């Protein structure tokens, strides 16, 4: 849990469901390696929303793992991702749990729309603002048939974005689509 040192505002929410989530992710074989199908999903999510970054994100107790990732430079894997992060401050496949906004979405179990993160003191001080230049966020939880919030899908931009109601409906619809894919995989239908 991270606190803002000036305002003493909790920056990263307490996540009591993390152990259950990790167990469920392991049983599904998710959250440990990039997935080409999730990369394709992230590419499509970026295309639909017009966002430069899109992720399929699974969250454990300590970190976030982008099993699907779209960046302006294209999908990166392995050492390419590490080199890109070092050279350009683009996100790699992993991020600390206290970075970004997806941990809030998982704990709240609701979509989150931040058209300009700087309009929200709780979110403006997040490390991704300074380290990557994130200014807007749109994310939805991936809640599976067991009721477990596995992670999120999200899009981010380095400019403020008027996501509005259409953006919210899009991200929620796409989250439902990805959960359906995860369930079909679990059932052996794909």
PDB file of C-alpha atoms in Angstrom:
ATOM      1  CA  UNK A   1       0.000   0.000   0.000  1.00  0.00           C
ATOM      2  CA  UNK A   2       1.436   3.373  -1.016  1.00  0.00           C
ATOM      3  CA  UNK A   3       0.589   6.688   0.595  1.00  0.00           C
ATOM      4  CA  UNK A   4       0.966  10.217  -0.705  1.00  0.00           C
ATOM      5  CA  UNK A   5       3.582  11.676   1.700  1.00  0.00           C
ATOM      6  CA  UNK A   6       2.037  15.153   1.676  1.00  0.00           C
ATOM      7  CA  UNK A   7      -1.699  14.480   1.894  1.00  0.00           C
ATOM      8  CA  UNK A   8      -1.398  11.045   3.563  1.00  0.00           C
ATOM      9  CA  UNK A   9      -3.951   9.827   1.028  1.00  0.00           C
ATOM     10  CA  UNK A  10      -3.908   6.101   0.304  1.00  0.00           C
ATOM     11  CA  UNK A  11      -2.635   5.793  -3.271  1.00  0.00           C
ATOM     12  CA  UNK A  12      -2.885   2.026  -3.756  1.00  0.00           C
ATOM     13  CA  UNK A  13      -5.924   0.246  -2.354  1.00  0.00           C
ATOM     14  CA  UNK A  14      -5.756  -2.685   0.045  1.00  0.00           C
ATOM     15  CA  UNK A  15      -6.436  -5.865  -1.925  1.00  0.00           C
ATOM     16  CA  UNK A  16      -7.764  -8.620   0.325  1.00  0.00           C
ATOM     17  CA  UNK A  17      -8.713 -10.834  -2.635  1.00  0.00           C
ATOM     18  CA  UNK A  18      -5.180 -11.111  -4.050  1.00  0.00           C
ATOM     19  CA  UNK A  19      -4.461 -14.657  -2.749  1.00  0.00           C
ATOM     20  CA  UNK A  20      -7.736 -15.972  -4.214  1.00  0.00           C
ATOM     21  CA  UNK A  21      -6.999 -14.186  -7.500  1.00  0.00           C
ATOM     22  CA  UNK A  22      -3.478 -15.621  -7.729  1.00  0.00           C
ATOM     23  CA  UNK A  23      -4.827 -19.126  -7.157  1.00  0.00           C
ATOM     24  CA  UNK A  24      -7.464 -18.662  -9.866  1.00  0.00           C
ATOM     25  CA  UNK A  25      -4.963 -17.159 -12.317  1.00  0.00           C
ATOM     26  CA  UNK A  26      -2.647 -20.142 -11.787  1.00  0.00           C
ATOM     27  CA  UNK A  27      -5.493 -22.594 -12.370  1.00  0.00           C
ATOM     28  CA  UNK A  28      -6.246 -20.798 -15.648  1.00  0.00           C
ATOM     29  CA  UNK A  29      -2.567 -20.568 -16.639  1.00  0.00           C
ATOM     30  CA  UNK A  30      -2.715 -16.770 -16.844  1.00  0.00           C
ATOM     31  CA  UNK A  31      -0.565 -13.906 -15.686  1.00  0.00           C
ATOM     32  CA  UNK A  32       2.930 -15.329 -16.084  1.00  0.00           C
ATOM     33  CA  UNK A  33       3.723 -14.977 -19.789  1.00  0.00           C
ATOM     34  CA  UNK A  34       2.730 -12.922 -22.815  1.00  0.00           C
ATOM     35  CA  UNK A  35      -0.167 -14.354 -24.780  1.00  0.00           C
ATOM     36  CA  UNK A  36      -0.326 -13.692 -28.552  1.00  0.00           C
ATOM     37  CA  UNK A  37      -4.135 -13.812 -28.479  1.00  0.00           C
ATOM     38  CA  UNK A  38      -4.191 -11.200 -25.705  1.00  0.00           C
ATOM     39  CA  UNK A  39      -1.663  -9.077 -27.630  1.00  0.00           C
ATOM     40  CA  UNK A  40      -4.059  -9.201 -30.586  1.00  0.00           C
ATOM     41  CA  UNK A  41      -6.921  -8.254 -28.237  1.00  0.00           C
ATOM     42  CA  UNK A  42      -4.896  -5.273 -26.942  1.00  0.00           C
ATOM     43  CA  UNK A  43      -4.162  -4.215 -30.542  1.00  0.00           C
ATOM     44  CA  UNK A  44      -7.883  -4.325 -31.320  1.00  0.00           C
ATOM     45  CA  UNK A  45      -8.742  -2.422 -28.130  1.00  0.00           C
ATOM     46  CA  UNK A  46      -6.255   0.306 -29.086  1.00  0.00           C
ATOM     47  CA  UNK A  47      -7.683   0.473 -32.602  1.00  0.00           C
ATOM     48  CA  UNK A  48     -11.296   0.740 -31.405  1.00  0.00           C
ATOM     49  CA  UNK A  49     -10.570   3.430 -28.794  1.00  0.00           C
ATOM     50  CA  UNK A  50      -7.848   5.284 -30.707  1.00  0.00           C
ATOM     51  CA  UNK A  51      -5.562   5.011 -27.659  1.00  0.00           C
ATOM     52  CA  UNK A  52      -1.792   4.632 -28.065  1.00  0.00           C
ATOM     53  CA  UNK A  53      -1.528   2.064 -25.233  1.00  0.00           C
ATOM     54  CA  UNK A  54      -3.785  -0.892 -24.420  1.00  0.00           C
ATOM     55  CA  UNK A  55      -3.276  -3.737 -21.969  1.00  0.00           C
ATOM     56  CA  UNK A  56      -4.710  -7.028 -20.761  1.00  0.00           C
ATOM     57  CA  UNK A  57      -3.488  -6.906 -17.186  1.00  0.00           C
ATOM     58  CA  UNK A  58      -3.417  -9.624 -14.515  1.00  0.00           C
ATOM     59  CA  UNK A  59      -2.612  -8.540 -10.961  1.00  0.00           C
ATOM     60  CA  UNK A  60      -1.074 -10.486  -8.080  1.00  0.00           C
ATOM     61  CA  UNK A  61      -0.019  -9.360  -4.605  1.00  0.00           C
ATOM     62  CA  UNK A  62       3.070  -7.461  -5.775  1.00  0.00           C
ATOM     63  CA  UNK A  63       2.907  -6.748  -9.468  1.00  0.00           C
ATOM     64  CA  UNK A  64       0.859  -6.316 -12.589  1.00  0.00           C
ATOM     65  CA  UNK A  65       1.583  -8.431 -15.659  1.00  0.00           C
ATOM     66  CA  UNK A  66       0.501  -7.321 -19.129  1.00  0.00           C
ATOM     67  CA  UNK A  67      -0.283 -10.618 -20.856  1.00  0.00           C
ATOM     68  CA  UNK A  68      -1.606  -8.509 -23.720  1.00  0.00           C
ATOM     69  CA  UNK A  69       0.136  -5.268 -24.649  1.00  0.00           C
ATOM     70  CA  UNK A  70      -0.159  -2.676 -27.383  1.00  0.00           C
ATOM     71  CA  UNK A  71       2.225   0.289 -27.504  1.00  0.00           C
ATOM     72  CA  UNK A  72       2.735   2.941 -30.191  1.00  0.00           C
ATOM     73  CA  UNK A  73       5.872   1.055 -31.248  1.00  0.00           C
ATOM     74  CA  UNK A  74       3.942  -2.213 -31.603  1.00  0.00           C
ATOM     75  CA  UNK A  75       3.841  -5.301 -29.438  1.00  0.00           C
ATOM     76  CA  UNK A  76       7.176  -6.031 -27.772  1.00  0.00           C
ATOM     77  CA  UNK A  77       8.392  -9.225 -26.170  1.00  0.00           C
ATOM     78  CA  UNK A  78      11.187 -10.269 -23.840  1.00  0.00           C
ATOM     79  CA  UNK A  79      14.395  -8.256 -24.097  1.00  0.00           C
ATOM     80  CA  UNK A  80      12.822  -5.907 -26.669  1.00  0.00           C
ATOM     81  CA  UNK A  81      10.327  -4.765 -24.037  1.00  0.00           C
ATOM     82  CA  UNK A  82      13.052  -4.254 -21.431  1.00  0.00           C
ATOM     83  CA  UNK A  83      15.147  -2.237 -23.891  1.00  0.00           C
ATOM     84  CA  UNK A  84      12.137  -0.110 -24.904  1.00  0.00           C
ATOM     85  CA  UNK A  85      11.313   0.677 -21.292  1.00  0.00           C
ATOM     86  CA  UNK A  86      14.884   1.718 -20.624  1.00  0.00           C
ATOM     87  CA  UNK A  87      15.119   3.817 -23.787  1.00  0.00           C
ATOM     88  CA  UNK A  88      11.657   5.373 -24.097  1.00  0.00           C
ATOM     89  CA  UNK A  89       9.802   4.996 -20.794  1.00  0.00           C
ATOM     90  CA  UNK A  90       7.151   2.865 -22.560  1.00  0.00           C
ATOM     91  CA  UNK A  91       5.611   0.249 -20.299  1.00  0.00           C
ATOM     92  CA  UNK A  92       7.090  -3.222 -20.405  1.00  0.00           C
ATOM     93  CA  UNK A  93       5.245  -6.416 -19.525  1.00  0.00           C
ATOM     94  CA  UNK A  94       5.491  -5.896 -15.749  1.00  0.00           C
ATOM     95  CA  UNK A  95       4.672  -3.012 -13.476  1.00  0.00           C
ATOM     96  CA  UNK A  96       4.723  -2.637  -9.715  1.00  0.00           C
ATOM     97  CA  UNK A  97       1.326  -2.985  -8.060  1.00  0.00           C
ATOM     98  CA  UNK A  98       1.456   0.603  -6.805  1.00  0.00           C
ATOM     99  CA  UNK A  99       1.894   2.005 -10.321  1.00  0.00           C
ATOM    100  CA  UNK A 100      -1.113   2.817 -12.463  1.00  0.00           C
ATOM    101  CA  UNK A 101      -4.825   2.628 -11.927  1.00  0.00           C
ATOM    102  CA  UNK A 102      -5.705  -1.016 -12.600  1.00  0.00           C
ATOM    103  CA  UNK A 103      -5.307  -2.044  -8.925  1.00  0.00           C
ATOM    104  CA  UNK A 104      -8.102   0.430  -8.107  1.00  0.00           C
ATOM    105  CA  UNK A 105     -10.342  -1.117 -10.778  1.00  0.00           C
ATOM    106  CA  UNK A 106      -9.722  -4.647  -9.448  1.00  0.00           C
ATOM    107  CA  UNK A 107     -10.448  -3.711  -5.833  1.00  0.00           C
ATOM    108  CA  UNK A 108     -13.479  -1.548  -6.718  1.00  0.00           C
ATOM    109  CA  UNK A 109     -14.707  -4.167  -9.218  1.00  0.00           C
ATOM    110  CA  UNK A 110     -15.993  -1.311 -11.391  1.00  0.00           C
ATOM    111  CA  UNK A 111     -14.815   0.411 -14.532  1.00  0.00           C
ATOM    112  CA  UNK A 112     -12.840   3.615 -14.057  1.00  0.00           C
ATOM    113  CA  UNK A 113     -12.790   6.614 -16.387  1.00  0.00           C
ATOM    114  CA  UNK A 114     -10.123   9.273 -15.857  1.00  0.00           C
ATOM    115  CA  UNK A 115     -10.310  11.764 -18.704  1.00  0.00           C
ATOM    116  CA  UNK A 116      -7.456  13.771 -17.165  1.00  0.00           C
ATOM    117  CA  UNK A 117      -5.717  12.124 -14.216  1.00  0.00           C
ATOM    118  CA  UNK A 118      -4.468  15.536 -13.088  1.00  0.00           C
ATOM    119  CA  UNK A 119      -8.061  16.481 -12.213  1.00  0.00           C
ATOM    120  CA  UNK A 120      -8.005  13.882  -9.400  1.00  0.00           C
ATOM    121  CA  UNK A 121      -5.494  14.448  -6.571  1.00  0.00           C
ATOM    122  CA  UNK A 122      -5.643  10.769  -5.587  1.00  0.00           C
ATOM    123  CA  UNK A 123      -4.574   9.714  -9.093  1.00  0.00           C
ATOM    124  CA  UNK A 124      -2.399  12.653 -10.223  1.00  0.00           C
ATOM    125  CA  UNK A 125       0.453  11.616  -7.906  1.00  0.00           C
ATOM    126  CA  UNK A 126       0.696   8.088  -9.321  1.00  0.00           C
ATOM    127  CA  UNK A 127       4.207   7.191 -10.547  1.00  0.00           C
ATOM    128  CA  UNK A 128       2.975   6.526 -14.117  1.00  0.00           C
ATOM    129  CA  UNK A 129       2.209  10.228 -14.522  1.00  0.00           C
ATOM    130  CA  UNK A 130       5.862  11.244 -14.130  1.00  0.00           C
ATOM    131  CA  UNK A 131       7.591   8.064 -15.335  1.00  0.00           C
ATOM    132  CA  UNK A 132       5.545   7.346 -18.464  1.00  0.00           C
ATOM    133  CA  UNK A 133       3.569  10.567 -18.934  1.00  0.00           C
ATOM    134  CA  UNK A 134       0.104   9.026 -18.574  1.00  0.00           C
ATOM    135  CA  UNK A 135      -2.660  11.643 -18.582  1.00  0.00           C
ATOM    136  CA  UNK A 136      -5.830   9.634 -19.202  1.00  0.00           C
ATOM    137  CA  UNK A 137      -7.055   6.148 -18.326  1.00  0.00           C
ATOM    138  CA  UNK A 138     -10.022   3.949 -19.160  1.00  0.00           C
ATOM    139  CA  UNK A 139     -10.234   0.480 -17.607  1.00  0.00           C
ATOM    140  CA  UNK A 140     -12.672  -2.287 -16.689  1.00  0.00           C
ATOM    141  CA  UNK A 141     -12.346  -5.338 -14.432  1.00  0.00           C
ATOM    142  CA  UNK A 142     -12.183  -8.895 -15.741  1.00  0.00           C
ATOM    143  CA  UNK A 143     -14.578 -10.703 -13.402  1.00  0.00           C
ATOM    144  CA  UNK A 144     -14.865 -14.399 -14.180  1.00  0.00           C
ATOM    145  CA  UNK A 145     -17.619 -16.943 -13.541  1.00  0.00           C
ATOM    146  CA  UNK A 146     -16.310 -17.620 -10.018  1.00  0.00           C
ATOM    147  CA  UNK A 147     -16.700 -13.943  -9.126  1.00  0.00           C
ATOM    148  CA  UNK A 148     -12.941 -13.425  -9.066  1.00  0.00           C
ATOM    149  CA  UNK A 149     -11.592 -10.144 -10.431  1.00  0.00           C
ATOM    150  CA  UNK A 150      -8.661 -11.565 -12.421  1.00  0.00           C
ATOM    151  CA  UNK A 151      -7.332  -8.242 -13.623  1.00  0.00           C
ATOM    152  CA  UNK A 152      -8.325  -5.563 -16.093  1.00  0.00           C
ATOM    153  CA  UNK A 153      -8.308  -4.393 -19.623  1.00  0.00           C
ATOM    154  CA  UNK A 154      -7.357  -0.772 -20.065  1.00  0.00           C
ATOM    155  CA  UNK A 155      -6.273   1.930 -22.439  1.00  0.00           C
ATOM    156  CA  UNK A 156      -4.157   4.957 -21.583  1.00  0.00           C
ATOM    157  CA  UNK A 157      -3.002   8.079 -23.350  1.00  0.00           C
ATOM    158  CA  UNK A 158      -0.358  10.730 -22.757  1.00  0.00           C
ATOM    159  CA  UNK A 159      -2.958  13.413 -23.514  1.00  0.00           C
ATOM    160  CA  UNK A 160      -6.282  14.069 -21.747  1.00  0.00           C
ATOM    161  CA  UNK A 161      -9.078  12.172 -23.520  1.00  0.00           C
ATOM    162  CA  UNK A 162     -12.843  12.745 -23.423  1.00  0.00           C
ATOM    163  CA  UNK A 163     -13.741   9.037 -23.079  1.00  0.00           C
ATOM    164  CA  UNK A 164     -17.296   9.821 -21.936  1.00  0.00           C
ATOM    165  CA  UNK A 165     -20.157   7.321 -21.851  1.00  0.00           C
ATOM    166  CA  UNK A 166     -19.189   5.772 -25.226  1.00  0.00           C
ATOM    167  CA  UNK A 167     -15.714   4.958 -23.895  1.00  0.00           C
ATOM    168  CA  UNK A 168     -17.146   3.474 -20.722  1.00  0.00           C
ATOM    169  CA  UNK A 169     -19.585   1.270 -22.668  1.00  0.00           C
ATOM    170  CA  UNK A 170     -16.825   0.176 -25.047  1.00  0.00           C
ATOM    171  CA  UNK A 171     -14.380  -0.848 -22.306  1.00  0.00           C
ATOM    172  CA  UNK A 172     -17.082  -2.748 -20.412  1.00  0.00           C
ATOM    173  CA  UNK A 173     -18.210  -4.552 -23.567  1.00  0.00           C
ATOM    174  CA  UNK A 174     -14.634  -5.480 -24.462  1.00  0.00           C
ATOM    175  CA  UNK A 175     -14.025  -6.788 -20.919  1.00  0.00           C
ATOM    176  CA  UNK A 176     -17.073  -9.058 -21.269  1.00  0.00           C
ATOM    177  CA  UNK A 177     -15.727 -10.260 -24.633  1.00  0.00           C
ATOM    178  CA  UNK A 178     -12.357 -11.164 -23.121  1.00  0.00           C
ATOM    179  CA  UNK A 179     -13.932 -12.944 -20.149  1.00  0.00           C
ATOM    180  CA  UNK A 180     -15.972 -14.991 -22.630  1.00  0.00           C
ATOM    181  CA  UNK A 181     -12.732 -15.968 -24.390  1.00  0.00           C
ATOM    182  CA  UNK A 182     -11.124 -16.952 -21.059  1.00  0.00           C
ATOM    183  CA  UNK A 183     -14.159 -19.101 -20.201  1.00  0.00           C
ATOM    184  CA  UNK A 184     -14.127 -20.783 -23.621  1.00  0.00           C
ATOM    185  CA  UNK A 185     -10.437 -21.582 -23.146  1.00  0.00           C
ATOM    186  CA  UNK A 186     -11.150 -23.012 -19.695  1.00  0.00           C
ATOM    187  CA  UNK A 187     -13.939 -25.146 -21.150  1.00  0.00           C
ATOM    188  CA  UNK A 188     -11.653 -26.367 -23.962  1.00  0.00           C
ATOM    189  CA  UNK A 189     -13.791 -24.758 -26.666  1.00  0.00           C
ATOM    190  CA  UNK A 190     -10.937 -22.818 -28.316  1.00  0.00           C
TER     191      UNK A 190
END
